[in-house]
Amino acid sequence: MTASGTLQSTIDAAGRDLPSTFAPFSPMHALCVVACAAVMLAAALAGRRLRTRPAAEERLRRSIAISGVIYWAASNAWWMWPANFKLEDSLPLHVCDLAGIIAPVAILTRKPWLRALLYFWGIGLSTQAFFTPTLEHGPASMRFWLFWLNHTFIVGTAVYDIAVGGYRPTWRDFRTAAAVSLAYLAFILLIDIPLGLNYGYVGNTTPENPTVIDKLGPWPLRLLPLTLIGMAMMFLVWIPWIAAAKHAGRRSARGMASADQLQSPRSDARG
């Protein structure tokens, strides 16, 4: 037996006693969300504890990034393996597939446009996988683990960049993410339409599990509201930072006013 055959046999044997299907809004769904959130929180807290030790924090950040690159390569190798390959879902063309490689590069290079995509695609779009997962396979399938690992890494890295890396999205970042998202839409439609695929969930099919797409009407008419919803979700995750910036501006203005009053001569001094 080959090494790959032995590995697959081991996976199959380990999964025989595990559920083979997954249902949204089930106890298993809730357990997965809690477990993934715990992992993301643990990484962010570990990074924050190391902020006073920049060298140690950098090692942690690099470890996260390198692990992400290795995972992305390994998971895509699994999807592209002939026994697992399906044209409709094996190519790394979903937003979350692209975000999976953007995430480690963003926290390593800290390039603004990559951090913008990580934030708006990670927090704005990829978080939907935790609320309305399109997953059908249970823990007995490798697809189950790849789904949750991928989305946990993307969203967790975005959270880490905020909590530890100090990233704060700007209006320019939102415009960058919106422009790249529209370019992605145009690109993926050129693949979906002629091949009858549904990458980006903008093709002429819908996921098996219920999602908001089911409520948007027939294709291609649903493309417009779907695009607007995507843009709105990215805008919504930017709003808290607008409010935070305004609040910080007011506090700064009050602080400057107080400093001016302390420095000005007293008007009631005796002559």
CSV table of C-alpha atoms in Angstrom, one decimal:
chain,number,residue,atom,x,y,z
A,1,MET,CA,0.0,0.0,0.0
A,2,THR,CA,1.3,3.5,-0.8
A,3,ALA,CA,1.9,6.2,1.8
A,4,SER,CA,-1.1,8.2,0.6
A,5,GLY,CA,-3.2,5.1,0.7
A,6,THR,CA,-2.1,4.3,4.3
A,7,LEU,CA,-2.8,7.9,5.3
A,8,GLN,CA,-6.3,7.8,3.8
A,9,SER,CA,-7.0,4.5,5.4
A,10,THR,CA,-6.0,5.9,8.8
A,11,ILE,CA,-8.3,8.9,8.3
A,12,ASP,CA,-11.1,6.7,7.2
A,13,ALA,CA,-10.7,4.4,10.3
A,14,ALA,CA,-10.5,7.4,12.7
A,15,GLY,CA,-13.7,8.9,11.2
A,16,ARG,CA,-15.9,5.8,11.2
A,17,ASP,CA,-17.4,6.6,14.6
A,18,LEU,CA,-17.8,10.3,13.9
A,19,PRO,CA,-20.9,12.0,12.4
A,20,SER,CA,-20.7,12.1,8.6
A,21,THR,CA,-23.0,15.1,8.1
A,22,PHE,CA,-23.2,18.6,9.5
A,23,ALA,CA,-26.4,20.7,10.0
A,24,PRO,CA,-26.4,24.5,10.6
A,25,PHE,CA,-27.8,25.8,13.8
A,26,SER,CA,-27.3,22.4,15.5
A,27,PRO,CA,-25.4,21.7,18.8
A,28,MET,CA,-22.4,20.6,16.7
A,29,HIS,CA,-22.5,24.0,14.9
A,30,ALA,CA,-22.6,25.8,18.3
A,31,LEU,CA,-19.7,23.7,19.6
A,32,CYS,CA,-17.6,24.5,16.5
A,33,VAL,CA,-18.2,28.2,16.8
A,34,VAL,CA,-17.3,28.2,20.5
A,35,ALA,CA,-14.1,26.2,19.9
A,36,CYS,CA,-13.0,28.4,17.1
A,37,ALA,CA,-13.7,31.5,19.0
A,38,ALA,CA,-11.6,30.2,21.9
A,39,VAL,CA,-8.6,29.5,19.6
A,40,MET,CA,-8.8,33.0,18.2
A,41,LEU,CA,-9.1,34.6,21.6
A,42,ALA,CA,-6.2,32.6,22.9
A,43,ALA,CA,-3.9,33.7,20.1
A,44,ALA,CA,-4.9,37.4,20.5
A,45,LEU,CA,-4.3,37.3,24.3
A,46,ALA,CA,-1.0,35.6,23.9
A,47,GLY,CA,0.1,38.3,21.4
A,48,ARG,CA,-1.1,41.1,23.7
A,49,ARG,CA,0.9,39.7,26.6
A,50,LEU,CA,4.0,39.8,24.4
A,51,ARG,CA,3.6,43.4,23.3
A,52,THR,CA,6.1,44.6,25.9
A,53,ARG,CA,8.6,42.1,24.4
A,54,PRO,CA,8.7,43.0,20.7
A,55,ALA,CA,11.1,40.2,19.7
A,56,ALA,CA,8.9,37.5,21.3
A,57,GLU,CA,5.8,38.9,19.7
A,58,GLU,CA,7.5,39.0,16.3
A,59,ARG,CA,8.4,35.3,16.8
A,60,LEU,CA,4.8,34.5,17.6
A,61,ARG,CA,3.5,36.5,14.6
A,62,ARG,CA,6.0,34.8,12.3
A,63,SER,CA,5.0,31.4,13.7
A,64,ILE,CA,1.4,32.1,13.0
A,65,ALA,CA,2.1,33.3,9.5
A,66,ILE,CA,4.4,30.4,8.6
A,67,SER,CA,1.8,27.9,10.0
A,68,GLY,CA,-0.8,29.6,7.8
A,69,VAL,CA,1.2,29.3,4.7
A,70,ILE,CA,2.0,25.7,5.4
A,71,TYR,CA,-1.7,25.0,6.1
A,72,TRP,CA,-2.9,26.8,3.0
A,73,ALA,CA,-0.5,24.8,0.8
A,74,ALA,CA,-1.3,21.5,2.4
A,75,SER,CA,-5.1,22.1,2.3
A,76,ASN,CA,-5.0,23.0,-1.3
A,77,ALA,CA,-2.8,20.0,-2.1
A,78,TRP,CA,-5.5,17.9,-0.5
A,79,TRP,CA,-8.3,19.5,-2.5
A,80,MET,CA,-6.3,19.1,-5.7
A,81,TRP,CA,-5.5,15.4,-5.0
A,82,PRO,CA,-7.2,13.4,-7.8
A,83,ALA,CA,-9.3,11.4,-5.4
A,84,ASN,CA,-10.7,14.6,-3.8
A,85,PHE,CA,-10.8,16.9,-6.8
A,86,LYS,CA,-14.1,18.4,-7.9
A,87,LEU,CA,-14.0,21.2,-10.4
A,88,GLU,CA,-17.0,22.9,-8.6
A,89,ASP,CA,-15.3,23.3,-5.2
A,90,SER,CA,-11.6,22.3,-5.3
A,91,LEU,CA,-10.0,25.3,-6.9
A,92,PRO,CA,-8.8,28.0,-4.4
A,93,LEU,CA,-11.1,30.7,-5.9
A,94,HIS,CA,-13.5,31.6,-3.1
A,95,VAL,CA,-12.9,34.8,-1.2
A,96,CYS,CA,-12.0,32.7,1.8
A,97,ASP,CA,-9.5,30.7,-0.2
A,98,LEU,CA,-7.8,33.9,-1.3
A,99,ALA,CA,-8.0,35.4,2.2
A,100,GLY,CA,-6.3,32.3,3.5
A,101,ILE,CA,-3.1,33.2,1.8
A,102,ILE,CA,-3.5,37.0,2.2
A,103,ALA,CA,-3.7,36.6,6.0
A,104,PRO,CA,-0.2,35.3,6.7
A,105,VAL,CA,1.4,37.6,4.1
A,106,ALA,CA,-0.5,40.6,5.6
A,107,ILE,CA,0.7,40.1,9.1
A,108,LEU,CA,4.3,39.4,7.9
A,109,THR,CA,4.7,42.3,5.6
A,110,ARG,CA,2.2,44.7,7.2
A,111,LYS,CA,1.5,46.2,3.8
A,112,PRO,CA,-1.6,48.5,4.1
A,113,TRP,CA,-3.6,47.1,1.2
A,114,LEU,CA,-3.1,43.5,2.4
A,115,ARG,CA,-4.1,44.4,5.9
A,116,ALA,CA,-7.2,46.2,4.5
A,117,LEU,CA,-8.2,43.0,2.6
A,118,LEU,CA,-7.5,40.9,5.6
A,119,TYR,CA,-9.8,43.0,7.8
A,120,PHE,CA,-12.6,43.6,5.4
A,121,TRP,CA,-12.6,40.2,3.8
A,122,GLY,CA,-11.9,38.4,7.1
A,123,ILE,CA,-14.1,40.3,9.6
A,124,GLY,CA,-16.6,41.6,7.0
A,125,LEU,CA,-17.1,38.5,4.9
A,126,SER,CA,-15.5,35.4,6.2
A,127,THR,CA,-17.2,35.6,9.6
A,128,GLN,CA,-20.4,34.6,7.8
A,129,ALA,CA,-19.1,31.1,7.7
A,130,PHE,CA,-19.6,30.9,11.4
A,131,PHE,CA,-23.2,32.1,11.2
A,132,THR,CA,-24.5,30.4,8.0
A,133,PRO,CA,-21.9,27.7,7.1
A,134,THR,CA,-22.3,26.1,3.7
A,135,LEU,CA,-20.7,22.9,5.1
A,136,GLU,CA,-22.5,19.6,4.6
A,137,HIS,CA,-19.8,17.1,5.8
A,138,GLY,CA,-19.4,16.2,9.4
A,139,PRO,CA,-16.3,15.4,11.5
A,140,ALA,CA,-15.8,12.1,9.7
A,141,SER,CA,-14.8,14.0,6.6
A,142,MET,CA,-11.6,16.0,6.1
A,143,ARG,CA,-13.7,18.7,4.5
A,144,PHE,CA,-15.2,19.5,7.9
A,145,TRP,CA,-11.8,20.1,9.5
A,146,LEU,CA,-10.5,22.1,6.6
A,147,PHE,CA,-13.6,24.3,6.6
A,148,TRP,CA,-13.3,25.3,10.2
A,149,LEU,CA,-9.5,25.5,10.3
A,150,ASN,CA,-9.5,27.8,7.2
A,151,HIS,CA,-12.1,30.3,8.6
A,152,THR,CA,-10.6,30.2,12.1
A,153,PHE,CA,-7.2,31.1,10.7
A,154,ILE,CA,-8.5,34.0,8.5
A,155,VAL,CA,-10.8,35.6,11.1
A,156,GLY,CA,-8.3,34.9,13.9
A,157,THR,CA,-5.5,36.5,12.0
A,158,ALA,CA,-7.6,39.6,11.4
A,159,VAL,CA,-8.4,39.8,15.1
A,160,TYR,CA,-4.7,39.4,15.9
A,161,ASP,CA,-3.8,42.2,13.6
A,162,ILE,CA,-6.3,44.5,15.4
A,163,ALA,CA,-5.6,43.4,18.9
A,164,VAL,CA,-1.9,43.0,18.7
A,165,GLY,CA,-0.7,44.6,15.5
A,166,GLY,CA,-2.7,47.8,16.1
A,167,TYR,CA,-4.4,47.8,12.7
A,168,ARG,CA,-7.1,50.4,12.4
A,169,PRO,CA,-9.1,50.5,9.1
A,170,THR,CA,-9.4,53.9,7.3
A,171,TRP,CA,-11.6,55.3,4.6
A,172,ARG,CA,-8.8,54.6,2.1
A,173,ASP,CA,-8.7,50.9,3.3
A,174,PHE,CA,-12.4,50.5,2.8
A,175,ARG,CA,-12.1,51.9,-0.8
A,176,THR,CA,-9.2,49.6,-1.5
A,177,ALA,CA,-11.2,46.5,-0.2
A,178,ALA,CA,-14.3,47.6,-2.2
A,179,ALA,CA,-12.3,48.1,-5.4
A,180,VAL,CA,-10.6,44.7,-5.1
A,181,SER,CA,-13.9,43.0,-4.3
A,182,LEU,CA,-15.5,44.4,-7.4
A,183,ALA,CA,-12.5,43.3,-9.5
A,184,TYR,CA,-12.8,39.9,-7.9
A,185,LEU,CA,-16.5,39.8,-8.8
A,186,ALA,CA,-15.7,40.6,-12.5
A,187,PHE,CA,-12.9,38.0,-12.6
A,188,ILE,CA,-14.9,35.2,-11.0
A,189,LEU,CA,-17.9,35.7,-13.2
A,190,LEU,CA,-15.7,35.1,-16.2
A,191,ILE,CA,-15.0,31.6,-14.7
A,192,ASP,CA,-18.4,30.8,-13.2
A,193,ILE,CA,-20.6,31.6,-16.1
A,194,PRO,CA,-19.0,29.6,-18.9
A,195,LEU,CA,-18.2,26.6,-16.7
A,196,GLY,CA,-21.5,26.7,-14.7
A,197,LEU,CA,-19.7,27.0,-11.4
A,198,ASN,CA,-20.4,28.9,-8.2
A,199,TYR,CA,-17.1,30.3,-6.9
A,200,GLY,CA,-17.7,33.4,-4.8
A,201,TYR,CA,-21.4,32.3,-4.6
A,202,VAL,CA,-22.2,34.5,-7.5
A,203,GLY,CA,-22.9,31.7,-10.1
A,204,ASN,CA,-26.2,30.3,-11.3
A,205,THR,CA,-26.5,27.9,-8.4
A,206,THR,CA,-27.0,28.2,-4.6
A,207,PRO,CA,-25.4,26.3,-1.7
A,208,GLU,CA,-27.1,23.2,-0.4
A,209,ASN,CA,-27.5,24.7,3.1
A,210,PRO,CA,-29.8,27.7,3.6
A,211,THR,CA,-28.1,31.1,3.2
A,212,VAL,CA,-29.2,34.7,2.5
A,213,ILE,CA,-28.6,34.0,-1.2
A,214,ASP,CA,-31.8,31.9,-1.3
A,215,LYS,CA,-33.8,35.1,-0.5
A,216,LEU,CA,-32.4,37.3,-3.2
A,217,GLY,CA,-34.3,36.0,-6.2
A,218,PRO,CA,-33.2,34.3,-9.5
A,219,TRP,CA,-29.8,34.6,-11.1
A,220,PRO,CA,-28.5,37.0,-12.5
A,221,LEU,CA,-30.9,39.5,-10.9
A,222,ARG,CA,-29.6,38.5,-7.4
A,223,LEU,CA,-26.1,39.7,-8.3
A,224,LEU,CA,-26.9,43.3,-7.6
A,225,PRO,CA,-28.4,42.8,-4.1
A,226,LEU,CA,-25.7,40.3,-3.3
A,227,THR,CA,-23.0,42.8,-4.3
A,228,LEU,CA,-24.7,45.5,-2.2
A,229,ILE,CA,-25.0,43.2,0.8
A,230,GLY,CA,-21.3,42.4,0.6
A,231,MET,CA,-20.3,46.0,0.4
A,232,ALA,CA,-22.7,46.9,3.2
A,233,MET,CA,-21.2,44.2,5.4
A,234,MET,CA,-17.7,45.6,4.9
A,235,PHE,CA,-19.0,49.1,5.6
A,236,LEU,CA,-20.7,47.9,8.8
A,237,VAL,CA,-17.4,46.6,10.2
A,238,TRP,CA,-15.8,49.9,9.5
A,239,ILE,CA,-18.4,52.0,11.3
A,240,PRO,CA,-17.1,51.2,14.8
A,241,TRP,CA,-13.7,52.7,13.9
A,242,ILE,CA,-15.4,55.9,12.6
A,243,ALA,CA,-17.1,56.3,15.9
A,244,ALA,CA,-13.8,55.5,17.8
A,245,ALA,CA,-11.9,58.0,15.8
A,246,LYS,CA,-14.5,60.7,16.5
A,247,HIS,CA,-14.4,59.9,20.2
A,248,ALA,CA,-10.6,60.1,20.2
A,249,GLY,CA,-10.7,63.4,18.4
A,250,ARG,CA,-13.1,64.9,21.0
A,251,ARG,CA,-11.0,63.6,23.9
A,252,SER,CA,-7.9,65.1,22.3
A,253,ALA,CA,-9.6,68.4,21.8
A,254,ARG,CA,-10.7,68.5,25.4
A,255,GLY,CA,-7.2,67.6,26.5
A,256,MET,CA,-5.7,70.5,24.5
A,257,ALA,CA,-8.3,72.9,25.8
A,258,SER,CA,-7.5,71.9,29.4
A,259,ALA,CA,-3.8,72.3,28.7
A,260,ASP,CA,-4.3,75.8,27.3
A,261,GLN,CA,-6.3,76.8,30.4
A,262,LEU,CA,-3.5,75.6,32.7
A,263,GLN,CA,-0.9,77.5,30.8
A,264,SER,CA,-2.8,80.8,30.5
A,265,PRO,CA,-2.2,83.5,33.2
A,266,ARG,CA,-4.7,83.8,36.0
A,267,SER,CA,-7.1,86.7,35.4
A,268,ASP,CA,-7.8,87.1,39.2
A,269,ALA,CA,-4.2,87.7,40.2
A,270,ARG,CA,-3.8,90.6,42.8
A,271,GLY,CA,-2.2,93.9,41.6
